Short mmCIF file of C-alpha atoms in Angstrom, two decimals:
data_model
loop_
_atom_site.label_atom_id
_atom_site.label_comp_id
_atom_site.label_asym_id
_atom_site.label_seq_id
_atom_site.Cartn_x
_atom_site.Cartn_y
_atom_site.Cartn_z
CA MET P 1 -25.86 17.41 -6.82
CA SER P 2 -25.02 17.26 -10.54
CA GLU P 3 -23.20 14.39 -12.18
CA GLN P 4 -20.34 16.83 -12.87
CA ASP P 5 -19.75 17.13 -9.13
CA ILE P 6 -19.22 13.38 -8.75
CA GLN P 7 -15.82 11.85 -9.38
CA MET P 8 -16.00 8.12 -9.92
CA VAL P 9 -13.14 5.84 -8.95
CA SER P 10 -12.73 2.28 -10.22
CA VAL P 11 -10.98 -0.12 -7.91
CA SER P 12 -9.95 -3.75 -8.14
CA VAL P 13 -11.88 -5.88 -5.66
CA PRO P 14 -9.73 -8.59 -4.06
CA ASP P 15 -11.16 -11.98 -3.19
CA VAL P 16 -10.42 -11.32 0.45
CA ALA P 17 -9.34 -8.36 2.58
CA THR P 18 -8.38 -8.15 6.23
CA LYS P 19 -8.09 -5.65 9.06
CA GLN P 20 -7.54 -5.66 12.78
CA LEU P 21 -10.07 -3.97 15.06
CA LYS P 22 -9.86 -2.94 18.69
CA ALA P 23 -12.91 -2.97 20.95
CA ARG P 24 -14.25 0.35 22.12
CA TYR P 25 -16.24 1.09 25.22
CA LYS P 26 -19.56 2.91 25.13
CA ASP P 27 -21.01 3.79 28.54
CA GLY P 28 -18.72 1.16 30.03
CA LYS P 29 -19.95 -1.53 27.62
CA LYS P 30 -17.63 -3.26 25.17
CA VAL P 31 -18.64 -2.96 21.51
CA PHE P 32 -16.90 -3.69 18.21
CA THR P 33 -17.57 -0.95 15.65
CA LEU P 34 -16.34 -1.60 12.12
CA SER P 35 -16.20 1.44 9.83
CA SER P 36 -14.41 0.68 6.59
CA ASN P 37 -14.22 1.32 2.85
CA TRP P 38 -14.06 -2.43 2.40
CA LEU P 39 -17.70 -2.94 3.47
CA ALA P 40 -18.95 -1.42 0.22
CA LEU P 41 -16.41 -3.37 -1.84
CA PHE P 42 -17.77 -6.67 -0.54
CA ASN P 43 -21.46 -5.76 -0.97
CA ILE P 44 -22.18 -5.01 2.69
CA ASP P 45 -23.58 -1.67 1.70
CA GLY P 46 -26.84 -1.18 3.59
CA SER P 47 -29.04 -2.13 0.65
CA LYS P 48 -29.87 -5.29 2.62
CA ARG P 49 -30.08 -5.99 6.31
CA VAL P 50 -27.59 -8.48 7.70
CA VAL P 51 -27.65 -11.59 9.86
CA GLU P 52 -25.30 -11.99 12.82
CA GLU P 53 -24.21 -15.60 13.46
CA SER P 54 -21.96 -17.20 16.07
CA LEU P 55 -19.23 -19.45 14.70
CA GLY P 56 -19.08 -21.25 18.04
CA ALA P 57 -17.77 -20.61 21.52
CA GLY P 58 -14.64 -18.48 21.24
CA LYS P 59 -14.48 -18.96 17.47
CA GLY P 60 -15.94 -15.67 16.28
CA ILE P 61 -18.92 -14.04 14.60
CA ARG P 62 -20.08 -14.02 11.01
CA VAL P 63 -22.11 -11.09 9.66
CA ARG P 64 -23.65 -11.68 6.22
CA ASN P 65 -26.32 -10.32 3.95
CA VAL P 66 -29.76 -11.78 4.67
CA THR P 67 -31.42 -13.89 1.97
CA ASP P 68 -34.92 -13.27 0.59
CA GLU P 69 -36.03 -16.63 1.98
CA GLU P 70 -34.83 -15.67 5.46
CA ILE P 71 -36.68 -12.37 5.24
CA ALA P 72 -39.87 -14.23 4.32
CA ASN P 73 -39.36 -16.53 7.32
CA GLY P 74 -38.90 -13.63 9.72
CA VAL P 75 -35.25 -14.31 10.61
CA LYS P 76 -33.81 -11.77 13.05
CA THR P 77 -31.68 -9.22 11.22
CA LYS P 78 -29.74 -6.07 11.95
CA LYS P 79 -29.05 -2.89 10.05
CA VAL P 80 -25.87 -1.62 8.40
CA TYR P 81 -25.64 1.97 9.60
CA SER P 82 -24.36 4.91 7.61
CA ARG P 83 -23.49 8.51 8.26
CA THR P 84 -22.94 11.14 5.58
CA TYR P 85 -20.37 13.94 5.79
CA THR P 86 -20.61 16.97 3.55
CA ARG P 87 -16.90 17.70 3.30
CA ARG P 88 -14.44 15.87 1.10
CA SER P 89 -12.29 13.47 3.10
CA ALA P 90 -10.05 10.42 3.02
CA ASN P 91 -12.62 7.79 2.09
CA PRO P 92 -13.16 7.68 -1.68
CA ILE P 93 -15.32 4.57 -1.85
CA ASN P 94 -18.85 5.84 -1.39
CA ASP P 95 -21.99 6.53 -3.38
CA SER P 96 -21.81 10.32 -3.80
CA ALA P 97 -19.31 13.18 -3.82
CA ARG P 98 -20.08 13.45 -0.13
CA ARG P 99 -18.51 10.91 2.19
CA LYS P 100 -20.81 8.08 3.18
CA GLU P 101 -19.42 6.04 6.06
CA LEU P 102 -20.76 2.51 6.49
CA GLN P 103 -20.68 0.90 9.93
CA LEU P 104 -21.24 -2.54 11.39
CA GLU P 105 -21.54 -2.91 15.15
CA ILE P 106 -21.39 -5.94 17.42
CA THR P 107 -23.03 -4.74 20.64
CA SER P 108 -24.58 -7.75 22.38
CA LYS P 109 -22.64 -8.54 25.56
CA LYS P 110 -23.84 -12.14 25.44
CA THR P 111 -22.77 -12.58 21.81
CA ILE P 112 -19.38 -10.98 22.42
CA ASN P 113 -18.64 -13.02 25.56
CA GLU P 114 -19.75 -16.33 24.06
CA SER P 115 -18.44 -15.98 20.52
CA LEU P 116 -15.37 -13.80 21.03
CA GLY P 117 -14.56 -14.34 24.70
CA GLU P 118 -14.91 -12.05 27.72
CA ASP P 119 -11.24 -11.02 27.52
CA CYS P 120 -11.23 -10.35 23.79
CA GLU P 121 -9.98 -6.83 23.03
CA TYR P 122 -8.89 -7.26 19.41
CA VAL P 123 -10.52 -9.09 16.53
CA HIS P 124 -9.22 -10.03 13.11
CA ILE P 125 -11.64 -8.94 10.38
CA THR P 126 -11.97 -10.88 7.13
CA PHE P 127 -14.05 -9.44 4.30
CA ARG P 128 -15.43 -11.72 1.61
CA GLU P 129 -18.28 -11.14 -0.80
CA ASN P 130 -21.51 -10.64 1.16
CA GLU P 131 -19.92 -11.44 4.54
CA VAL P 132 -17.61 -10.20 7.27
CA LEU P 133 -15.94 -12.42 9.89
CA PHE P 134 -14.99 -11.16 13.36
CA ILE P 135 -12.43 -13.65 14.74
CA PRO P 136 -10.68 -13.37 18.14
CA MET P 137 -7.07 -12.52 17.41
CA GLU P 138 -5.56 -15.52 19.15
CA LYS P 139 -7.93 -18.03 17.52
CA ALA P 140 -8.22 -16.84 13.94
CA LYS P 141 -7.44 -19.72 11.59
CA TYR P 142 -8.04 -19.72 7.85
CA GLU P 143 -7.14 -21.56 4.69
CA LEU P 144 -7.53 -19.39 1.62
CA LEU P 145 -6.54 -21.59 -1.27
CA GLN P 146 -6.45 -20.32 -4.82
CA SER P 147 -4.01 -21.14 -7.58
CA LEU P 148 -3.46 -19.53 -10.94
CA LYS P 149 -3.59 -21.65 -14.10
CA GLY P 150 -1.36 -20.73 -16.98
CA GLU P 151 -0.01 -17.71 -15.12
CA GLU P 152 3.14 -16.45 -16.77
CA LYS P 153 3.82 -13.68 -14.28
CA ILE P 154 5.81 -14.22 -11.09
CA ASN P 155 3.75 -14.31 -7.90
CA THR P 156 4.79 -11.51 -5.57
CA LEU P 157 3.93 -10.33 -2.08
CA VAL P 158 4.25 -6.55 -1.78
CA ALA P 159 4.45 -5.02 1.68
CA LEU P 160 4.73 -1.39 2.77
CA THR P 161 3.52 0.08 -0.50
CA GLY P 162 1.78 3.22 -1.69
CA GLY P 163 0.75 1.39 -4.85
CA VAL P 164 3.31 2.81 -7.26
CA ASP P 165 5.68 -0.14 -6.94
CA CYS P 166 2.71 -2.49 -7.44
CA ALA P 167 1.95 -0.83 -10.76
CA VAL P 168 5.60 -1.06 -11.86
CA LEU P 169 5.84 -4.71 -10.81
CA GLU P 170 2.79 -5.66 -12.85
CA GLU P 171 4.33 -3.93 -15.87
CA SER P 172 7.61 -5.79 -15.27
CA GLY P 173 6.36 -9.37 -15.44
CA PHE P 174 5.32 -9.82 -11.82
CA ARG P 175 1.86 -10.52 -10.46
CA VAL P 176 0.94 -8.74 -7.24
CA ASP P 177 -0.78 -11.62 -5.49
CA THR P 178 -0.77 -10.27 -1.92
CA VAL P 179 -0.52 -6.75 -0.50
CA VAL P 180 0.32 -5.95 3.12
CA GLU P 181 -0.27 -2.24 3.66
CA TYR P 182 -1.36 -0.01 6.51
CA ARG P 183 -0.76 3.73 6.77
CA PRO P 184 -0.12 4.67 10.42
CA GLN P 185 -2.00 7.69 11.70
CA GLU P 186 0.18 10.80 11.87
CA LYS P 187 -0.09 13.54 14.47
CA ARG P 188 -1.47 16.04 11.98
CA ASP P 189 -4.20 13.69 10.71
CA LYS P 190 -7.70 14.90 11.48
CA THR P 191 -9.45 11.80 10.17
CA ASP P 192 -8.68 8.11 9.69
CA TYR P 193 -6.20 7.61 6.85
CA THR P 194 -5.18 4.03 7.68
CA GLU P 195 -6.81 2.72 4.47
CA MET P 196 -5.51 5.48 2.18
CA THR P 197 -2.48 3.69 0.70
CA SER P 198 -4.37 0.40 0.56
CA VAL P 199 -7.00 2.11 -1.59
CA SER P 200 -4.18 3.29 -3.85
CA ALA P 201 -2.97 -0.31 -4.21
CA LEU P 202 -6.48 -1.53 -5.05
CA VAL P 203 -7.15 1.25 -7.55
CA ASN P 204 -3.89 0.57 -9.37
CA SER P 205 -3.35 -3.19 -9.09
CA GLN P 206 -5.37 -6.36 -8.54
CA PRO P 207 -4.10 -8.28 -5.50
CA ARG P 208 -5.82 -11.53 -4.59
CA VAL P 209 -5.27 -10.90 -0.86
CA LEU P 210 -5.15 -7.54 0.92
CA CYS P 211 -3.97 -7.28 4.53
CA ASN P 212 -4.73 -3.76 5.71
CA GLU P 213 -2.83 -4.40 8.94
CA ASP P 214 0.09 -2.84 10.80
CA ILE P 215 3.15 -4.96 10.01
CA TYR P 216 4.16 -4.80 13.68
CA THR P 217 1.00 -6.62 14.79
CA LEU P 218 0.40 -8.74 11.71
CA ASN P 219 0.37 -12.49 12.41
CA ALA P 220 2.81 -13.87 9.83
CA ASP P 221 1.53 -17.44 10.18
CA ARG P 222 -2.02 -16.28 9.44
CA LEU P 223 -0.72 -14.45 6.40
CA ALA P 224 1.02 -17.63 5.26
CA SER P 225 -2.26 -19.52 5.48
CA MET P 226 -3.85 -16.98 3.15
CA VAL P 227 -1.27 -17.49 0.42
CA GLU P 228 -0.94 -21.24 0.90
CA GLY P 229 -1.53 -23.14 -2.33
CA ASN P 230 -0.47 -20.10 -4.33
CA PRO P 231 3.27 -19.96 -3.61
CA ILE P 232 5.04 -16.61 -3.52
CA THR P 233 8.28 -16.43 -5.48
CA CYS P 234 9.27 -12.84 -4.66
CA GLY P 235 8.76 -10.71 -1.57
CA HIS P 236 8.97 -6.94 -2.13
CA PHE P 237 9.36 -4.73 0.96
CA SER P 238 9.76 -0.94 1.07
CA ILE P 239 10.83 -0.60 4.70
CA GLN P 240 9.87 2.77 6.18
CA CYS P 241 12.78 5.14 5.57
CA ASP P 242 12.06 8.16 7.85
CA ASP P 243 14.45 7.05 10.59
CA PHE P 244 17.29 6.52 8.12
CA SER P 245 16.70 9.74 6.16
CA ASN P 246 18.56 13.04 6.58
CA VAL P 247 15.20 14.83 6.57
CA LYS P 248 14.69 13.71 10.19
CA ASN P 249 17.25 15.16 12.64
CA ASN P 250 18.96 13.16 15.39
CA LYS P 251 16.72 14.51 18.15
CA GLN P 252 13.59 13.59 16.21
CA LYS P 253 15.00 10.11 15.63
CA ALA P 254 15.80 9.71 19.35
CA ASP P 255 12.35 10.99 20.32
CA SER P 256 10.70 8.50 17.98
CA VAL P 257 12.53 5.67 19.74
CA ASP P 258 11.30 6.98 23.11
CA ASP P 259 7.67 7.22 22.01
CA MET P 260 7.89 3.95 20.01
CA SER P 261 6.97 5.57 16.71
CA SER P 262 10.41 4.70 15.31
CA THR P 263 10.63 2.16 12.49
CA ILE P 264 14.34 1.33 12.74
CA ASP P 265 13.32 -2.21 13.76
CA MET P 266 10.85 -2.79 10.93
CA PHE P 267 13.18 -5.36 9.40
CA ILE P 268 12.19 -7.72 12.25
CA PRO P 269 8.53 -8.19 11.23
CA VAL P 270 9.78 -8.38 7.62
CA LEU P 271 11.95 -11.33 8.68
CA ASN P 272 8.88 -12.90 10.31
CA ILE P 273 7.01 -12.71 7.00
CA ILE P 274 9.99 -14.14 5.11
CA ASP P 275 10.15 -17.05 7.56
CA ALA P 276 6.41 -17.73 7.29
CA ILE P 277 6.01 -17.39 3.51
CA LYS P 278 9.42 -18.87 2.61
CA MET P 279 9.77 -16.94 -0.64
CA PRO P 280 13.11 -17.63 -2.36
CA VAL P 281 13.73 -14.04 -3.47
CA VAL P 282 13.44 -10.86 -1.41
CA VAL P 283 13.72 -7.28 -2.69
CA ILE P 284 14.23 -4.35 -0.30
CA GLU P 285 14.35 -0.68 -1.24
CA ASN P 286 15.23 2.20 1.07
CA VAL P 287 17.24 5.41 1.35
CA PRO P 288 21.05 5.13 0.99
CA ASN P 289 21.66 5.64 4.73
CA PHE P 290 19.94 2.33 5.46
CA MET P 291 22.92 0.53 3.90
CA ASN P 292 25.27 2.10 6.45
CA SER P 293 23.06 1.43 9.47
CA MET P 294 23.29 -1.18 12.21
CA ALA P 295 19.78 -2.27 11.19
CA ASN P 296 21.14 -3.19 7.76
CA ASP P 297 24.05 -5.10 9.27
CA ILE P 298 21.74 -7.17 11.48
CA PHE P 299 19.16 -7.67 8.74
CA THR P 300 21.66 -8.87 6.14
CA LEU P 301 23.34 -11.15 8.71
CA GLN P 302 19.97 -12.71 9.55
CA LEU P 303 19.23 -13.23 5.84
CA ARG P 304 22.59 -14.91 5.33
CA ARG P 305 21.93 -17.18 8.33
CA ARG P 306 18.75 -18.25 6.51
CA GLY P 307 20.71 -19.22 3.42
CA PHE P 308 20.22 -16.08 1.32
CA LYS P 309 22.93 -14.57 -0.84
CA VAL P 310 22.65 -10.80 -0.38
CA HIS P 311 23.33 -8.30 -3.16
CA GLN P 312 23.19 -4.61 -2.25
CA ASP P 313 24.05 -1.28 -3.85
CA ILE P 314 23.04 2.39 -4.11
CA PHE P 315 21.56 3.78 -7.33
CA ASN P 316 20.81 7.24 -8.67
CA ALA P 317 17.64 7.55 -10.72
CA LYS P 318 19.28 9.89 -13.24
CA ASP P 319 21.63 7.06 -14.26
CA HIS P 320 18.73 4.77 -15.07
CA GLY P 321 16.40 6.87 -17.21
CA GLY P 322 14.93 8.97 -14.39
CA TYR P 323 14.35 12.72 -14.31
CA THR P 324 15.36 13.26 -10.67
CA THR P 325 18.50 12.73 -8.62
CA ARG P 326 16.58 10.38 -6.31
CA LYS P 327 19.04 7.95 -4.70
CA ARG P 328 17.90 4.60 -3.43
CA MET P 329 19.46 1.53 -1.84
CA TYR P 330 18.34 -1.77 -3.32
CA MET P 331 18.91 -5.16 -1.75
CA VAL P 332 18.19 -8.42 -3.55
CA ALA P 333 18.49 -11.50 -1.35
CA THR P 334 18.10 -14.87 -3.04
CA THR P 335 18.36 -18.58 -2.34
CA LEU P 336 18.15 -19.47 -6.03
CA ASP P 337 21.04 -21.13 -7.83
CA ALA P 338 21.58 -18.57 -10.57
CA GLU P 339 23.73 -15.52 -11.12
CA PHE P 340 22.32 -12.15 -10.14
CA THR P 341 23.65 -8.80 -11.32
CA PHE P 342 22.24 -5.31 -10.86
CA PRO P 343 21.68 -3.22 -14.01
CA ALA P 344 24.58 -1.02 -15.10
CA ALA P 345 24.19 2.75 -15.23
CA ILE P 346 23.22 4.25 -18.57
CA ALA P 347 26.16 6.19 -20.01
CA ASN P 348 25.48 9.81 -20.94
CA PRO P 349 21.77 9.94 -19.99
CA ALA P 350 19.79 11.90 -22.56
CA GLN P 351 16.80 13.02 -20.50
CA LYS P 352 16.35 16.78 -19.88
CA VAL P 353 13.80 17.66 -17.23
CA TRP P 354 13.06 21.21 -18.40
CA GLU P 355 12.59 20.41 -22.09
CA ASP P 356 10.88 17.06 -21.56
CA ILE P 357 8.56 17.77 -18.61
CA ILE P 358 8.51 21.36 -17.36
CA GLU P 359 8.23 23.30 -20.61
CA PRO P 360 5.35 21.22 -22.06
CA ASN P 361 3.44 21.73 -18.81
CA LEU P 362 4.52 25.29 -18.00
CA SER P 363 1.12 26.89 -18.56
CA GLU P 364 -0.45 24.54 -15.99
CA ILE P 365 2.48 24.96 -13.58
CA MET P 366 2.16 28.75 -13.72
CA LYS P 367 -1.36 28.52 -12.30
CA HIS P 368 0.23 27.58 -8.95
CA ASP P 369 2.26 30.68 -8.05
CA VAL P 370 3.74 30.46 -4.52
CA THR P 371 6.27 33.28 -4.83
CA ASP P 372 4.76 35.23 -1.93
CA ASN P 373 4.36 32.19 0.31
CA LYS P 374 6.39 32.88 3.51
CA VAL P 375 7.79 29.34 3.60
CA ILE P 376 9.02 29.65 0.03
CA LYS P 377 10.55 33.07 0.74
CA ASP P 378 12.36 31.57 3.74
CA ALA P 379 13.57 28.69 1.56
CA PHE P 380 15.22 31.17 -0.82
CA THR P 381 16.62 33.26 2.06
CA THR P 382 18.14 30.29 3.89
CA GLY P 383 19.42 28.61 0.76
CA ARG P 384 17.20 25.58 1.26
CA VAL P 385 15.21 26.13 -1.89
CA ARG P 386 15.03 23.08 -4.16
CA ALA P 387 14.13 24.45 -7.56
CA ILE P 388 13.87 23.21 -11.12
CA GLU P 389 15.19 25.92 -13.42
CA GLN P 390 15.50 26.34 -17.16
CA GLY P 391 18.56 24.53 -18.46
CA LYS P 392 18.59 21.97 -15.65
CA GLN P 393 18.97 18.38 -16.80
CA PHE P 394 17.53 16.81 -13.63
CA ALA P 395 15.15 17.74 -10.83
CA PRO P 396 15.79 17.43 -7.09
CA THR P 397 14.23 14.46 -5.30
CA LEU P 398 10.55 14.73 -4.39
CA LEU P 399 9.95 14.09 -0.68
CA LYS P 400 7.05 12.69 1.30
CA ALA P 401 6.16 16.22 2.52
CA GLN P 402 5.98 17.63 -1.04
CA GLY P 403 2.26 18.38 -0.70
CA GLN P 404 2.69 20.37 2.53
CA ASP P 405 4.62 23.27 0.92
CA THR P 406 7.60 22.90 3.25
CA LYS P 407 11.01 24.52 2.68
CA ASP P 408 12.17 21.21 1.20
CA ALA P 409 9.36 21.00 -1.37
CA VAL P 410 10.53 20.99 -4.99
CA ILE P 411 9.32 24.03 -6.95
CA VAL P 412 9.74 25.48 -10.42
CA SER P 413 11.64 28.77 -10.56
CA HIS P 414 11.02 30.76 -13.74
CA GLU P 415 11.51 34.42 -14.60
CA GLY P 416 11.70 35.49 -10.96
CA ARG P 417 8.59 33.61 -9.85
CA ALA P 418 8.15 30.36 -7.91
CA TYR P 419 5.53 27.74 -8.73
CA ARG P 420 4.20 24.67 -6.94
CA LEU P 421 4.29 21.38 -8.86
CA PRO P 422 0.87 20.01 -9.87
CA VAL P 423 0.32 16.34 -9.04
CA ALA P 424 0.43 15.42 -12.74
CA VAL P 425 3.91 16.91 -13.05
CA GLN P 426 5.08 15.16 -9.88
CA LYS P 427 4.02 11.87 -11.46
CA LEU P 428 6.02 12.65 -14.59
CA LEU P 429 9.13 13.44 -12.56
CA ASN P 430 9.03 10.02 -10.90
CA GLY P 431 8.15 8.29 -14.18
CA ILE P 432 4.85 7.03 -12.78
CA PRO P 433 2.72 5.38 -15.50
CA ASP P 434 0.00 7.52 -17.10
CA GLY P 435 -2.65 5.05 -15.98
CA PHE P 436 -1.71 5.31 -12.29
CA ASP P 437 -4.82 6.89 -10.78
CA LEU P 438 -4.54 9.40 -7.92
CA ASN P 439 -7.52 11.56 -8.88
CA TRP P 440 -9.56 10.08 -6.01
CA ALA P 441 -7.10 11.21 -3.32
CA PRO P 442 -6.83 14.62 -1.60
CA ILE P 443 -4.06 16.61 -3.26
CA ASP P 444 -1.71 16.58 -0.27
CA LYS P 445 -2.13 12.81 0.17
CA ALA P 446 -1.59 12.20 -3.55
CA ALA P 447 1.66 14.17 -3.27
CA GLN P 448 2.61 12.12 -0.21
CA ILE P 449 2.11 8.85 -2.11
CA ILE P 450 4.26 10.15 -4.98
CA GLY P 451 6.93 11.69 -2.72
CA GLN P 452 7.59 8.49 -0.81
CA SER P 453 7.44 6.30 -3.91
CA ILE P 454 10.13 5.08 -6.27
CA CYS P 455 11.63 6.30 -9.53
CA CYS P 456 9.74 3.98 -11.84
CA SER P 457 12.38 3.74 -14.56
CA LEU P 458 15.04 2.72 -12.03
CA HIS P 459 12.68 0.31 -10.29
CA HIS P 460 11.71 -1.30 -13.58
CA ARG P 461 15.37 -1.91 -14.44
CA ILE P 462 16.06 -3.43 -11.00
CA MET P 463 13.03 -5.71 -11.22
CA GLN P 464 13.97 -6.80 -14.76
CA SER P 465 17.27 -7.99 -13.31
CA VAL P 466 15.35 -9.85 -10.58
CA LYS P 467 13.05 -11.42 -13.19
CA ASN P 468 16.01 -12.52 -15.31
CA HIS P 469 17.58 -14.10 -12.22
CA ILE P 470 14.39 -16.05 -11.43
CA LEU P 471 14.01 -17.21 -15.03
CA ALA P 472 17.63 -18.33 -15.15
CA ALA P 473 17.19 -20.37 -11.98
CA ALA P 474 13.95 -21.86 -13.28
CA ASN P 475 15.53 -22.87 -16.57
CA THR P 476 18.02 -25.05 -14.72
CA ILE P 477 15.11 -27.02 -13.26
CA LYS P 478 12.28 -27.08 -15.79
CA SER P 479 11.27 -25.70 -19.13
CA PRO P 480 10.54 -21.95 -19.44
CA VAL P 481 6.83 -22.73 -19.76
CA GLU P 482 6.79 -23.91 -16.14
CA VAL P 483 8.99 -21.14 -14.73
CA VAL P 484 6.76 -19.95 -11.95
CA LYS P 485 5.88 -23.47 -10.83
CA ALA P 486 9.53 -24.49 -10.82
CA VAL P 487 10.86 -21.68 -8.66
CA THR P 488 8.04 -21.60 -6.16
CA SER P 489 7.77 -25.28 -5.28
CA GLU P 490 9.57 -28.59 -5.70
CA LEU P 491 6.22 -30.05 -6.65
CA ALA P 492 4.23 -29.13 -9.72
CA VAL P 493 1.63 -26.61 -8.55
CA LYS P 494 -1.79 -27.12 -10.04
CA VAL P 495 -3.06 -23.63 -10.78
CA GLU P 496 -6.39 -22.36 -11.98
CA SER P 497 -7.69 -19.11 -13.36
CA THR P 498 -8.43 -16.35 -10.96
CA ARG P 499 -11.55 -14.29 -11.25
CA LYS P 500 -11.14 -10.60 -10.65
CA LYS P 501 -13.95 -8.23 -10.09
CA VAL P 502 -13.42 -4.62 -10.99
CA ALA P 503 -15.74 -2.04 -9.52
CA SER P 504 -17.02 0.41 -12.11
CA ALA P 505 -19.19 3.44 -12.30
CA SER P 506 -22.34 1.72 -13.53
CA VAL P 507 -24.93 0.82 -10.91
CA GLY P 508 -27.45 -0.03 -13.58
CA ASP P 509 -25.29 -2.99 -14.65
CA ASN P 510 -25.31 -4.37 -11.11
CA GLN P 511 -21.78 -3.05 -10.58
CA GLN P 512 -20.47 -0.87 -7.80
CA ALA P 513 -20.15 2.87 -8.29
CA PHE P 514 -17.72 4.67 -6.04
CA SER P 515 -16.92 8.35 -5.96
CA PHE P 516 -14.89 10.88 -4.05
#
């Protein structure tokens, strides 16, 4: 394989990452099999054998890289297994353009029963450099203490993210300290994509803590222990919008309630996180229909019962420097004693989608002709076509299914032909920063991340208003130099510099090289 065939991806390596793992049964025997991108990130990569240690009865198991001294003394070790797949797939963090899957297995019945418990079916996984902890779910207890010295940015927990909002937050004066992200498997998925959006967050931001866990099963108190000592000022939650969107019909919404795939109740685990972390400011973004739902009524009532003042409105991206007509509901709930106002719409927006984005990229767009695609023909016939045409000032809203060439996909219509939007053009339409890297992802999944993301220009303006609100509150307490400390704790928080490791493409410099 030539070097030209290998695409390298650089990712930020957090200090700690977590997952939840369910036991599987092999020939009637319980085993815990961990297959994850995060193994390579934390140097459990098969280059060394590992040692399996009990943390005590019912307290869990530690797996770590063996030392040279232990090897010399003949300590019992085990192997990190790997399998290689020849086709391109969802896991970008590997050592060649082929997919290399790393696996750790806990198979000893005695070890499992003594260290995890005979009834243990789920374990909480913690990744740190050179080690992995398997902790029984009901007994996992941690204290991950790290503070930031001289940090001028506002500590933020971001949950339910594809990574785009993380990138915008870090450009807007916020520091993404903690990410809670897990992509549920969808019916059409042929492989495990549960780490896909978490990879996007790590490639495009540098969280200190990553929880790659389903928000419905996440233990909020455990999460609070991870951020303890590094107070969170702002919580940012993009609650799943499918069940509030017009794209899903009423029968589909009812069916999702029956099969428990519905997310209309996702505000409940969000409340659990708010209660555990006790951040003073909460930002929610969703589709406009959320604002008119019973879920919104209950959620806002619960926030008010907790002492939050709730500000809520619907915004159109085109009125805030965006190139699409994407509408979004934003909620800002705050306990801080300072005025909060949303940004006003920009009068007479000057942006023109055809002249600014489509025309400069037309030669590339015209390489993706879908005129004769049956779905596109049907879209024109039924009147469902969503096209960008010459002379249009704004584009229709990109949707989550943009990469699947559905009738609702946005296309370019030019001189009687129809063209699919390249990923690079999709990014431009949503105002996603040039440096936001999606080259590692399959094209349809990259389009999915973009389609369900935000309009970055609108989001930036909203978050600037949030930042101004936090600074105003802080200035009533302490000097601007101590803003973050003032709004996150009544006590002065001693903070120290954080070390961030960034994986690169140079193995020769003792750094990690990942490719997809």
